[in-house]
Short mmCIF file of C-alpha atoms in Angstrom, two decimals:
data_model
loop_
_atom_site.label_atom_id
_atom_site.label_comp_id
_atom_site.label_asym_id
_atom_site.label_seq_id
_atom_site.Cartn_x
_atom_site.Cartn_y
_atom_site.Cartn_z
CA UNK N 4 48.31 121.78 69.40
CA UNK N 5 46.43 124.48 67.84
CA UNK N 6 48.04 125.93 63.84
CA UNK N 7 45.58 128.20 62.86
CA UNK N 8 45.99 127.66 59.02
CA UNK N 9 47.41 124.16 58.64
CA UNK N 10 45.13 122.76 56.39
CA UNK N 11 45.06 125.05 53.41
CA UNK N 12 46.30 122.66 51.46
CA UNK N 13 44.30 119.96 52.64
CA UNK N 14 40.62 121.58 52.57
CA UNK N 15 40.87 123.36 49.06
CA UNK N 16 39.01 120.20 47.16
CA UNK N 17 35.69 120.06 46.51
CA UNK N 18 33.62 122.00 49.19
CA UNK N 19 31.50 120.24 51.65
CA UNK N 20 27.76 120.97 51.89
CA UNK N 21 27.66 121.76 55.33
CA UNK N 22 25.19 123.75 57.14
CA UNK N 23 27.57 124.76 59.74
CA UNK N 24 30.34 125.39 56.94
CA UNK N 25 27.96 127.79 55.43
CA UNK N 26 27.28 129.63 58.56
CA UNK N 27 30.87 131.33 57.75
CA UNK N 28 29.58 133.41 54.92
CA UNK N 29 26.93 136.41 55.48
CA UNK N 30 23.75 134.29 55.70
CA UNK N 31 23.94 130.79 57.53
CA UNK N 32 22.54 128.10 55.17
CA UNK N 33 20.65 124.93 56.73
CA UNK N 34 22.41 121.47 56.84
CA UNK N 35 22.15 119.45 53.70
CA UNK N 36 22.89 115.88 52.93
CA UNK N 37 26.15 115.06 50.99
CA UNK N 38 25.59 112.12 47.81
CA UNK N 39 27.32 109.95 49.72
CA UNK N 40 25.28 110.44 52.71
CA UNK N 41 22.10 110.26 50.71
CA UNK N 42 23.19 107.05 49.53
CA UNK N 43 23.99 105.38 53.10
CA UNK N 44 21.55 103.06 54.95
CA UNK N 45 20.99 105.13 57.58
CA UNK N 46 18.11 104.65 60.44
CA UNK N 47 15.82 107.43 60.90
CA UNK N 48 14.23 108.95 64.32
CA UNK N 49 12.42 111.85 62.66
CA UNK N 50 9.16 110.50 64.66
CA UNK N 51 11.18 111.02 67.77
CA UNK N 52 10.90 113.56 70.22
CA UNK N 53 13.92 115.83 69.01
CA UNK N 54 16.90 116.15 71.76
CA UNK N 55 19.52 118.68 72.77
CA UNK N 56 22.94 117.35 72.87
CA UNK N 57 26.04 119.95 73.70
CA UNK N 58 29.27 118.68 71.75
CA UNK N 59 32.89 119.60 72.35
CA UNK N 60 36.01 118.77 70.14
CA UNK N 61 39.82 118.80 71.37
CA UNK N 62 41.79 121.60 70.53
CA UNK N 63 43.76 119.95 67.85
CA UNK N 64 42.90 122.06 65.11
CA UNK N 65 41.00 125.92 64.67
CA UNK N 66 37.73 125.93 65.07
CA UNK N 67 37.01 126.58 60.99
CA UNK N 68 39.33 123.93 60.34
CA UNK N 69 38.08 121.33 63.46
CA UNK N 70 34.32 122.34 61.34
CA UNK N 71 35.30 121.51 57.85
CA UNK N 72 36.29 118.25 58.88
CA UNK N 73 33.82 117.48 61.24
CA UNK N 74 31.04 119.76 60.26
CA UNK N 75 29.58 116.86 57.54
CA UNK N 76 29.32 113.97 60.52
CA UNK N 77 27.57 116.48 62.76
CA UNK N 78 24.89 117.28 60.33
CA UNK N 79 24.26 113.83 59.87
CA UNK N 80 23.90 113.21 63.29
CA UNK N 81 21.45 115.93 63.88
CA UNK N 82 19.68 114.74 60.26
CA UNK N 83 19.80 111.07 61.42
CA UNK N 84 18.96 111.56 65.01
CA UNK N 85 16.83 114.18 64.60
CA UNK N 86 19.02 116.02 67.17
CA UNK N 87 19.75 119.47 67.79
CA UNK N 88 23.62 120.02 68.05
CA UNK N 89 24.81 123.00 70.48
CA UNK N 90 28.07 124.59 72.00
CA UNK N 91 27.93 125.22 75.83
CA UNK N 92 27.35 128.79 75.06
CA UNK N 93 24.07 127.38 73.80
CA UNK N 94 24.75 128.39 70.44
CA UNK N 95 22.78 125.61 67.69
CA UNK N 96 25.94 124.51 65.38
CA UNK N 97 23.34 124.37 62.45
CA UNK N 98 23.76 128.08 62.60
CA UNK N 99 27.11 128.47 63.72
CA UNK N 100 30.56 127.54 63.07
CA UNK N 101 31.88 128.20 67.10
CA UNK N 102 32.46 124.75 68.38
CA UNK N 103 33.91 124.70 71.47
CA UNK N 104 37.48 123.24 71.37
CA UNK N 105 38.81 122.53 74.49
CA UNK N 106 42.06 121.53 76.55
CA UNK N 107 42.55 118.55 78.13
CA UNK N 108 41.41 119.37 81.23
CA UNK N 109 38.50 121.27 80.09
CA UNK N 110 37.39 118.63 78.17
CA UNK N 111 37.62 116.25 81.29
CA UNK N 112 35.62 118.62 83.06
CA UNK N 113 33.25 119.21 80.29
CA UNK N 114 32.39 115.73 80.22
CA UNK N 115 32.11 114.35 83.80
CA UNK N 116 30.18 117.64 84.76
CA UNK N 117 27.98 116.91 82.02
CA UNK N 118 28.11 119.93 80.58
CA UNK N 119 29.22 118.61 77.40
CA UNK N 120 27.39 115.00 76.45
CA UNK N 121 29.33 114.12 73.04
CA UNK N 122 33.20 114.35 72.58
CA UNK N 123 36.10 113.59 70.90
CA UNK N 124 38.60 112.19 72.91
CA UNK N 125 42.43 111.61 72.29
CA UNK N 126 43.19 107.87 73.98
CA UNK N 127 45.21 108.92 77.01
CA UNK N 128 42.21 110.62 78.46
CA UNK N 129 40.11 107.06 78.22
CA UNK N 130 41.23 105.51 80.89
CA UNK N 131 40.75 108.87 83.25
CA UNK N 132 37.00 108.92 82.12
CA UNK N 133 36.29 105.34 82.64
CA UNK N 134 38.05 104.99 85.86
CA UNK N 135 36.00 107.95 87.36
CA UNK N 136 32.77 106.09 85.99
CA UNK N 137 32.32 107.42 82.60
CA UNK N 138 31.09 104.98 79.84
CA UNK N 139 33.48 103.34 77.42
CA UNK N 140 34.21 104.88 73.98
CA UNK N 141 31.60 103.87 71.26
CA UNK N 142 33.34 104.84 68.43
CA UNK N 143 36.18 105.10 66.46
CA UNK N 144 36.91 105.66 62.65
CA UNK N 145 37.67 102.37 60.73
CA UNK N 146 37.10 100.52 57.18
CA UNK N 147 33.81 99.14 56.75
CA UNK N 148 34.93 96.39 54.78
CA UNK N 149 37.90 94.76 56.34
CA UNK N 150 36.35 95.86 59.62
CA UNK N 151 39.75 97.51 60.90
CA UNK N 152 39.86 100.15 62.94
CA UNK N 153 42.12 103.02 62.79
CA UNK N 154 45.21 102.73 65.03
CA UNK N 155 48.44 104.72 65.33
CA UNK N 156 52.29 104.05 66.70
CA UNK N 157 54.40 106.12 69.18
CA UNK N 158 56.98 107.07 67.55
CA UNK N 159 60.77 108.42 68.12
CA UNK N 160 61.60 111.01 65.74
CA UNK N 161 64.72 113.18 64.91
CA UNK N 162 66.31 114.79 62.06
CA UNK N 163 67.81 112.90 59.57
CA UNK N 164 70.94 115.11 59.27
CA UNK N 165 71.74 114.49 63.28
CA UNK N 166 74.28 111.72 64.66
CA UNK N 167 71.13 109.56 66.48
CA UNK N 168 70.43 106.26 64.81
CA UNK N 169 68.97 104.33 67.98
CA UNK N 170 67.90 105.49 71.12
CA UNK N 171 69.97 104.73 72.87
CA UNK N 172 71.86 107.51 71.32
CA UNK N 173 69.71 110.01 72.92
CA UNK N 174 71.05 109.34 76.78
CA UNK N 175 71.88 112.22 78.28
CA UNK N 176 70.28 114.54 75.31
CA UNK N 177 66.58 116.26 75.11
CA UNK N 178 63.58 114.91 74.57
CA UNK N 179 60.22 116.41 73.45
CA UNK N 180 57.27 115.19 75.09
CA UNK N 181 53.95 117.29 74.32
CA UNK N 182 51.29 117.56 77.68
CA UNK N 183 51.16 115.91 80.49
CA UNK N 184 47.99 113.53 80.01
CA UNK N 185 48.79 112.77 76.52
CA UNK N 186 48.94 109.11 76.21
CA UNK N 187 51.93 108.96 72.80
CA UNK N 188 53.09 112.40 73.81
CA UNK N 189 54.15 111.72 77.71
CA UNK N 190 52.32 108.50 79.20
CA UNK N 191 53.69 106.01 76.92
CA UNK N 192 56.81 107.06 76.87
CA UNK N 193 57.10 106.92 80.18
CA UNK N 194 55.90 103.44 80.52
CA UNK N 195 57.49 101.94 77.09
CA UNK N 196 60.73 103.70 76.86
CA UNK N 197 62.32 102.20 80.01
CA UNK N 198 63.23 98.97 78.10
CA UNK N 199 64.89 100.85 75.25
CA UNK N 200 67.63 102.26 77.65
CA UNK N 201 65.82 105.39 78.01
CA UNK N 202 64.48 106.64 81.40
CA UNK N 203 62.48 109.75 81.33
CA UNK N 204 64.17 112.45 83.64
CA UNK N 205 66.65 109.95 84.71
CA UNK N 206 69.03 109.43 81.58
CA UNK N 207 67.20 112.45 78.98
CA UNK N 208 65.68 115.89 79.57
CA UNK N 209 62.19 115.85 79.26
CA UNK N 210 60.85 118.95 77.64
CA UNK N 211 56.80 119.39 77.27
CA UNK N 212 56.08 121.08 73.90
CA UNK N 213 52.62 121.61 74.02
CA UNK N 214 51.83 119.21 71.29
CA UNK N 215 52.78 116.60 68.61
CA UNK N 216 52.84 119.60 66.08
CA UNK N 217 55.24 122.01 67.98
CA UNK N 218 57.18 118.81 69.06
CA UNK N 219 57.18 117.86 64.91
CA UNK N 220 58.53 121.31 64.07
CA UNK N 221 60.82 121.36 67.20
CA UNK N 222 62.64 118.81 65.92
CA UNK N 223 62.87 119.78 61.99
CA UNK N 224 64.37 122.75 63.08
CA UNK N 225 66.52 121.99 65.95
CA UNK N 226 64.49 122.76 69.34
CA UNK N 227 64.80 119.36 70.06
CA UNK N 228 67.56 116.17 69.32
CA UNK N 229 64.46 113.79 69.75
CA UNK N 230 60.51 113.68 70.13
CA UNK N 231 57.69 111.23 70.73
CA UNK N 232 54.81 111.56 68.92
CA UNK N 233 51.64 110.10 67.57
CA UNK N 234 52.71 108.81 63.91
CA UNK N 235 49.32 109.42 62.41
CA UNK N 236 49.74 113.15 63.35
CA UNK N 237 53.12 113.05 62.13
CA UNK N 238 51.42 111.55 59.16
CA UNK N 239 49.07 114.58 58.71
CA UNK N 240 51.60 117.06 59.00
CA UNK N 241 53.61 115.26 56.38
CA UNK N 242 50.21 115.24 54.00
CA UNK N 243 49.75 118.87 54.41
CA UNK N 244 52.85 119.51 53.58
CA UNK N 245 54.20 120.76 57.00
CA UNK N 246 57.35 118.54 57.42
CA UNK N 247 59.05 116.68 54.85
CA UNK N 248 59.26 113.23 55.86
CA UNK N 249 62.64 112.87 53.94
CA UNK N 250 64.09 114.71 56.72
CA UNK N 251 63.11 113.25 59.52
CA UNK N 252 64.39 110.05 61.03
CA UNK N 253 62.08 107.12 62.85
CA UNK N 254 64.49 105.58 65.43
CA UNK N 255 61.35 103.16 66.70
CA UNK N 256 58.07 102.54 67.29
CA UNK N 257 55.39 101.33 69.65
CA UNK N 258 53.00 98.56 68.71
CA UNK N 259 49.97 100.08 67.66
CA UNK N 260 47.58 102.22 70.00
CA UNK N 261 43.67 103.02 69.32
CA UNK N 262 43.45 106.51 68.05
CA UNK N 263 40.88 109.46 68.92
CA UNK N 264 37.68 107.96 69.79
CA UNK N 265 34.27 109.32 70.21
CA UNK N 266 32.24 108.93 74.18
CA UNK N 267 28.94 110.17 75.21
CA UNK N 268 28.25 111.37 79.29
CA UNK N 269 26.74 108.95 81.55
CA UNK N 270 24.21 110.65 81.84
CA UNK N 271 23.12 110.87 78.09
CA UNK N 272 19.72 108.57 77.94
CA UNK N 273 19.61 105.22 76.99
CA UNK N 274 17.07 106.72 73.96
CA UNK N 275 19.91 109.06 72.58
CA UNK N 276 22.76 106.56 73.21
CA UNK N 277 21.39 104.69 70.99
CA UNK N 278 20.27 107.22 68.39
CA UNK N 279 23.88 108.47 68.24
CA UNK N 280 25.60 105.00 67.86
CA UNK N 281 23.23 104.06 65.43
CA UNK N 282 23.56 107.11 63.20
CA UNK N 283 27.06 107.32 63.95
CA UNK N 284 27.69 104.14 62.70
CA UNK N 285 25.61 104.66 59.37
CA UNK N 286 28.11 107.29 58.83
CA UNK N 287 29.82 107.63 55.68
CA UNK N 288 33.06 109.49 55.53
CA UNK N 289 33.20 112.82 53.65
CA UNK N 290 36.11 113.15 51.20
CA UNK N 291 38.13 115.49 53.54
CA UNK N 292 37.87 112.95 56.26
CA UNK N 293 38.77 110.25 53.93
CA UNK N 294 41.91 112.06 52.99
CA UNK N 295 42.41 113.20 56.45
CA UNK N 296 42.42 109.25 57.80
CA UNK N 297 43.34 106.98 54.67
CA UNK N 298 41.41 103.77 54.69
CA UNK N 299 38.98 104.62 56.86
CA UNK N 300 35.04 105.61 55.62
CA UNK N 301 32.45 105.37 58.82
CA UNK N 302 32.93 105.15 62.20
CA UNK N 303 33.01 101.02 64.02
CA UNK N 304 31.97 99.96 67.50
CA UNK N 305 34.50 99.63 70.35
CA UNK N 306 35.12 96.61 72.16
CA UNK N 307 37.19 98.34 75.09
CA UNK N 308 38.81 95.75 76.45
CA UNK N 309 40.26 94.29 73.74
CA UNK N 310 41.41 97.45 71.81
CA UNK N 311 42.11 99.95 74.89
CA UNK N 312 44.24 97.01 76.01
CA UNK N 313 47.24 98.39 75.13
CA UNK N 314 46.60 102.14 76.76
CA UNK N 315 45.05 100.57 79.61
CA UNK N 316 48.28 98.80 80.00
CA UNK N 317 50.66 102.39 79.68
CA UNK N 318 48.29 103.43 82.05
CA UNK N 319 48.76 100.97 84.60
CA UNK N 320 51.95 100.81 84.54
CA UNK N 321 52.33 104.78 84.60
CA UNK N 322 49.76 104.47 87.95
CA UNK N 323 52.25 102.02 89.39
CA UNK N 324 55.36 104.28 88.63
CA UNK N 325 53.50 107.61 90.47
CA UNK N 326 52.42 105.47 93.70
CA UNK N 327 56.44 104.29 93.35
CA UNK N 328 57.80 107.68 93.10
#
């Protein structure tokens, strides 16, 4: 899922004072607080002792890219928290711009070894860290005022321009899924698209892309008949200017699913559990986030059971269909 220079269009507003950012030109500058940061009511721990915390993103975007989105909410963690962000290398990320952006299964590893302590995490690996004793998500980005959090549908795509209206127009055909533990890319289709006629690897071709991007541009220009995908990263690619979303056709979608969510090891302290929620959670969205996620501005607590309900129920239900097969 990795496009080196998708965001060009994107990123070229106003630049973000970041000290991380800044590290990319010949002398690193230290973090500074955006206005809008400035401005937030956000609790302080500078009389606390100051902590290490490693922190690992998914590889979703570069690792410029992945820090000029992210780069703002991780100096106002370190500000806020008075909390010294690292890589694994070791590497502080006030000085540099290598965060470590991992696969799946790296970042799975990363986390239960506790080698990395804060992560993003897409919502099909949830269920994997809780069930092997990992705490529950404690964050994910939502509107402070109406209180809603951001969500996101499966979706079935193809080109407008091909001769499938419905799904069930794709038996027999190709379908792109993306990876294997992806919970909109592979696990929910699996579990969901039995009752639409559709049977993965029974009645359509399941084809792994390698990610809601390549399975996007597979389809726009003919890889694939059909894909599944996660429509708010359909939605991205359409407001970067990737895929024209006049030519591409929805043939259905999911209810809605939480999207990427933030977790912390088990064995981060109770002390700096609660420094990060806290700060987290006093967070105010930079403008490139803001047009990154529309509607959403902070970050909202998690109440897993009722809003991992739905993955925890494509999960089940994918658990029962292994032990079956």
């Amino acid at each position: 899922m990795r496009f080196d220079t998708r965001f060009c269009a994107l990123l070229s507003g106003a630049t973000l004072m970041l000290g991380p950012v800044a590290a990319q030109t010949e002398r690193p500058a230290p973090a500074r607080a955006t206005a809008a940061n400035a401005a937030a009511a956000a609790p302080s721990f500078a009389n606390s002792p100051r902590e290490k915390m490693v922190v690992a993103m998914p590889k979703t975007y570069a690792k410029a890219e992945t820090m000029l989105l992210w780069g703002d909410y991780f100096n106002h963690l370190a500000r806020c928290g008075n909390i010294d962000l690292h890589n694994i290398q070791g590497e502080s990320l006030e000085k540099s711009t290598n965060i470590d952006t991992l696969g799946e299964k790296d970042l799975i590893e990363g986390i239960q070894s506790g080698k990395v302590q804060l992560a993003q995490v897409n919502p099909g690996l949830v269920p994997q860290l809780v069930n092997a004793g990992q705490p529950a998500p404690f964050a994910v980005p939502g509107n402070k005022a109406t209180g809603k959090r951001n969500s996101y549908h499966l979706i079935l795509i193809s080109r407008v321009d091909s001769p499938f209206t419905k799904p069930q127009d794709l038996v027999g055909k190709k379908i792109a899924h993306t990876t294997p533990t992806s919970n909109s890319g592979n696990l929910a289709p699996r579990a969901l698209f039995p009752a639409l006629g559709l049977n993965p690897d029974k009645n359509y071709e399941v084809v792994f892309s390698n990610g809601h991007e390549r399975s996007v541009t597979g389809v726009m220009h003919g890889f694939y008949p059909a894909a599944a995908v996660a429509s708010d990263l359909y939605q991205r690619m359409v407001l970067k200017g990737d895929v024209k979303g006049s030519s591409i056709r929805t043939l259905w979608e999911s209810p809605p699913f939480m999207t990427e969510t933030w977790t912390m090891g088990k064995d981060v302290s109770a002390d700096l559990q609660n420094r990060v929620k806290r700060c987290s959670y006093s967070y105010n969205f930079s403008p490139k986030l803001r047009q990154l996620l529309p509607g959403n501005d902070t970050f909202l607590p998690i109440q897993f059971e009722r809003d991992f309900a739905t993955v925890m129920e494509v999960y089940t239900k994918t658990q029962a269909a292994n032990k079956a097969n």
